[in-house]
Each structure stands twice: as structure tokens, then as C-alpha cells.
PDB file of C-alpha atoms in Angstrom:
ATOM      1  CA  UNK A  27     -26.013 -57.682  38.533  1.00 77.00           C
ATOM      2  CA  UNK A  28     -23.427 -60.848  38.123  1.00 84.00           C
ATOM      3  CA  UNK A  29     -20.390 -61.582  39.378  1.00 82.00           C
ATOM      4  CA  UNK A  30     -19.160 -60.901  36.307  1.00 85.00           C
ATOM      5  CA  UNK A  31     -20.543 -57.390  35.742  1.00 86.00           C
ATOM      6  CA  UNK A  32     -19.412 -56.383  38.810  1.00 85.00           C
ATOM      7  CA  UNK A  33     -15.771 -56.985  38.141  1.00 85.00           C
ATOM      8  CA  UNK A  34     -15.988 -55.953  35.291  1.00 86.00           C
ATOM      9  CA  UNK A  35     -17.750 -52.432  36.504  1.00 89.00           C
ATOM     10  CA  UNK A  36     -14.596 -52.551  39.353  1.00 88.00           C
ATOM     11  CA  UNK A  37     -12.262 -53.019  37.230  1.00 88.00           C
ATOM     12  CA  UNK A  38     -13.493 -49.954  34.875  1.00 90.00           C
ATOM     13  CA  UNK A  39     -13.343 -47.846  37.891  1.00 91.00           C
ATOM     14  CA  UNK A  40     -10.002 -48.877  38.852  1.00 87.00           C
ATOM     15  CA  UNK A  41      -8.239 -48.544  35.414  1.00 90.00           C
ATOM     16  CA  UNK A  42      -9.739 -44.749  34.649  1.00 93.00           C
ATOM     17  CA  UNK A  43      -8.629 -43.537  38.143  1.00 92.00           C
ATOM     18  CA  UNK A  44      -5.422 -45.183  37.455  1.00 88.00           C
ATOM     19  CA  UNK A  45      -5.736 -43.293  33.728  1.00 93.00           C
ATOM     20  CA  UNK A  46      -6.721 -39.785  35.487  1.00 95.00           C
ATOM     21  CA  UNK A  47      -4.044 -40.151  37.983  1.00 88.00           C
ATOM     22  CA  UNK A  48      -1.127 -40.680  35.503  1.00 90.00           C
ATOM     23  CA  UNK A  49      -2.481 -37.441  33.176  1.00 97.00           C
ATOM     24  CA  UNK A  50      -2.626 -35.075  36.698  1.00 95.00           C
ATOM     25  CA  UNK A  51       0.788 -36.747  37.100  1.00 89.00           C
ATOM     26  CA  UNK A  52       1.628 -35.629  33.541  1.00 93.00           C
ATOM     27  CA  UNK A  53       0.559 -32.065  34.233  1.00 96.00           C
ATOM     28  CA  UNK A  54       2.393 -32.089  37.164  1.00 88.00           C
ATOM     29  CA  UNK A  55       5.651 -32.814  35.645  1.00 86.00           C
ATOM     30  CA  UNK A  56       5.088 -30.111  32.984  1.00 89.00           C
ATOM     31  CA  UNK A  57       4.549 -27.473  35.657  1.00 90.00           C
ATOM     32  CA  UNK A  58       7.644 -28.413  37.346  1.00 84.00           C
ATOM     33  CA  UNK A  59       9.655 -28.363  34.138  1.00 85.00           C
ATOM     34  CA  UNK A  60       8.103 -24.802  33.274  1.00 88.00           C
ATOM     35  CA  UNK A  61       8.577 -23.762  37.094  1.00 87.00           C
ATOM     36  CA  UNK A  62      12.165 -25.125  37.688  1.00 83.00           C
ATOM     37  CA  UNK A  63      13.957 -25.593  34.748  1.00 83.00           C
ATOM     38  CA  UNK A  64      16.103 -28.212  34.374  1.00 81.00           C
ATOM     39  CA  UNK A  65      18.779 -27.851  37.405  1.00 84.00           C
ATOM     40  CA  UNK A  66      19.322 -28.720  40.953  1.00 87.00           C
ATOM     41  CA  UNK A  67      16.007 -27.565  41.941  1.00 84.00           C
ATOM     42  CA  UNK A  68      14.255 -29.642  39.459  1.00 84.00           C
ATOM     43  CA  UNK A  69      16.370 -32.319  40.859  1.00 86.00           C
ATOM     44  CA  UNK A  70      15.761 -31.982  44.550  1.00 87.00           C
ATOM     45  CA  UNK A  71      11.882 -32.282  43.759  1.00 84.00           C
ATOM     46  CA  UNK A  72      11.922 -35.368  41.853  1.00 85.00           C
ATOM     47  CA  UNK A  73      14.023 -37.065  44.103  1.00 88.00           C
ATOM     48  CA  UNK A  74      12.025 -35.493  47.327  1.00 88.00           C
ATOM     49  CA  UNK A  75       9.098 -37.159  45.475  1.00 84.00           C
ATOM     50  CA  UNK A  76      10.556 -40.529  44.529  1.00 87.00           C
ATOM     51  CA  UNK A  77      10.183 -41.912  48.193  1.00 86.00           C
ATOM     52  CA  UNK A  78       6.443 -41.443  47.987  1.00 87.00           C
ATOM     53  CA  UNK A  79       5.690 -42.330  44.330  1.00 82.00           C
ATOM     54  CA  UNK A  80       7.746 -45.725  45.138  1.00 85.00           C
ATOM     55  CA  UNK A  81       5.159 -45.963  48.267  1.00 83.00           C
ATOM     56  CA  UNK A  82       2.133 -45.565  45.783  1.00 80.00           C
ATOM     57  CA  UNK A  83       3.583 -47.440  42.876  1.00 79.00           C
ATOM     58  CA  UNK A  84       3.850 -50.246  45.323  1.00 78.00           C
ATOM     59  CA  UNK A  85       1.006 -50.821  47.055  1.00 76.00           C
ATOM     60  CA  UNK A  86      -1.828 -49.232  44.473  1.00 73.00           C
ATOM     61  CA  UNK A  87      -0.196 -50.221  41.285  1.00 70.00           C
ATOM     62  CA  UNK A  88       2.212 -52.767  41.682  1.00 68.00           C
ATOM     63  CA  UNK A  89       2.255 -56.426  43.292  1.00 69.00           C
ATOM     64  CA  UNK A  90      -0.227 -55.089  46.245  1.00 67.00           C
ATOM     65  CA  UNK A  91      -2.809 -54.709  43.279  1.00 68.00           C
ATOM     66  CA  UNK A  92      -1.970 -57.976  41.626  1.00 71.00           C
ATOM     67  CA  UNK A  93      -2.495 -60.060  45.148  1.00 73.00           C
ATOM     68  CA  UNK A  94      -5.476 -57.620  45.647  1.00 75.00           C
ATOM     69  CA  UNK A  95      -7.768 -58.455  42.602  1.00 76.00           C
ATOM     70  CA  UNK A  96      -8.181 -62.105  42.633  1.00 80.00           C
ATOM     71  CA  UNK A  97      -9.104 -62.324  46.478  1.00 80.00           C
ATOM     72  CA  UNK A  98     -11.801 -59.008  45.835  1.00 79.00           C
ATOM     73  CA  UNK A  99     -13.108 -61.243  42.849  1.00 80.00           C
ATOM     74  CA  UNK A 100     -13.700 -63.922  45.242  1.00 81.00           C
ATOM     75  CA  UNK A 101     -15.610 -61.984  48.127  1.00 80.00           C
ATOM     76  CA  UNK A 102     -17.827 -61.071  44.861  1.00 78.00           C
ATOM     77  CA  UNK A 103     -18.506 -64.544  44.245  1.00 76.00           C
ATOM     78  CA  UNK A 104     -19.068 -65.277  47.662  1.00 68.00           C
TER      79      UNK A 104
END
């Protein structure tokens, strides 16, 4: 297998549990909604949860990711 391929096969892996982790997070939502309502209950979870998401966001999606993928591609090549 190249280089290539198996960047390419990482980054396939990477982007559907990214995909299948933003449609549980889509369910989730909807049970909330249809559990809580729209109200201070509602609220209190979404906010309760922002600290974490932000967390996650950060580090798994955000610049953590970005710094992450060009140094993984080069302990491929190496």
C-alpha cells in the first residue's frame, strides 16, 4: 500500500466517524427537543453540554485536527 493510499484510507476513516458522529448528534438533539420542550430545561442541557462539545470541537475537529494531519502524513512517509 502507498503513502498515498494510506492517507487517503485515514482520511476516509476520519471523515465518516466525523459523519456518524454529527447524525448521533442530530438524533440527540431531536430527543431532547421531544423530551424537554423548548424551556429552561432544554436550556440548562445545552448549555451543561456546551463546555464539553467546545472541548471536542477543539481538539478532534478544529485547529488540533488541522496541526494533526500534515505531521501523521509525514510519519507515513517516513
Amino acid at each position: 500500500m502507498t503513502n498515498q493510499e494510506k492517507v487517503a484510507k485515514a482520511a476516509a476513516i476520519f471523515g465518516s466517524t466525523t459523519l456518524i458522529s454529527r447524525i448521533f448528534g442530530f438524533i440527540r438533539d431531536m430527543v431532547v427537543a421531544r423530551a424537554f420542550g423548548a424551556g429552561m430545561v432544554a436550556d440548562a442541557f445545552f448549555v451543561s453540554y456546551r463546555i464539553p462539545a467546545l472541548l471536542r470541537e477543539l481538539f478532534a475537529e478544529g485547529s488540533m485536527s488541522a496541526a494533526f494531519i500534515p505531521v501523521f502524513s509525514r510519519e507515513l512517509h517516513d
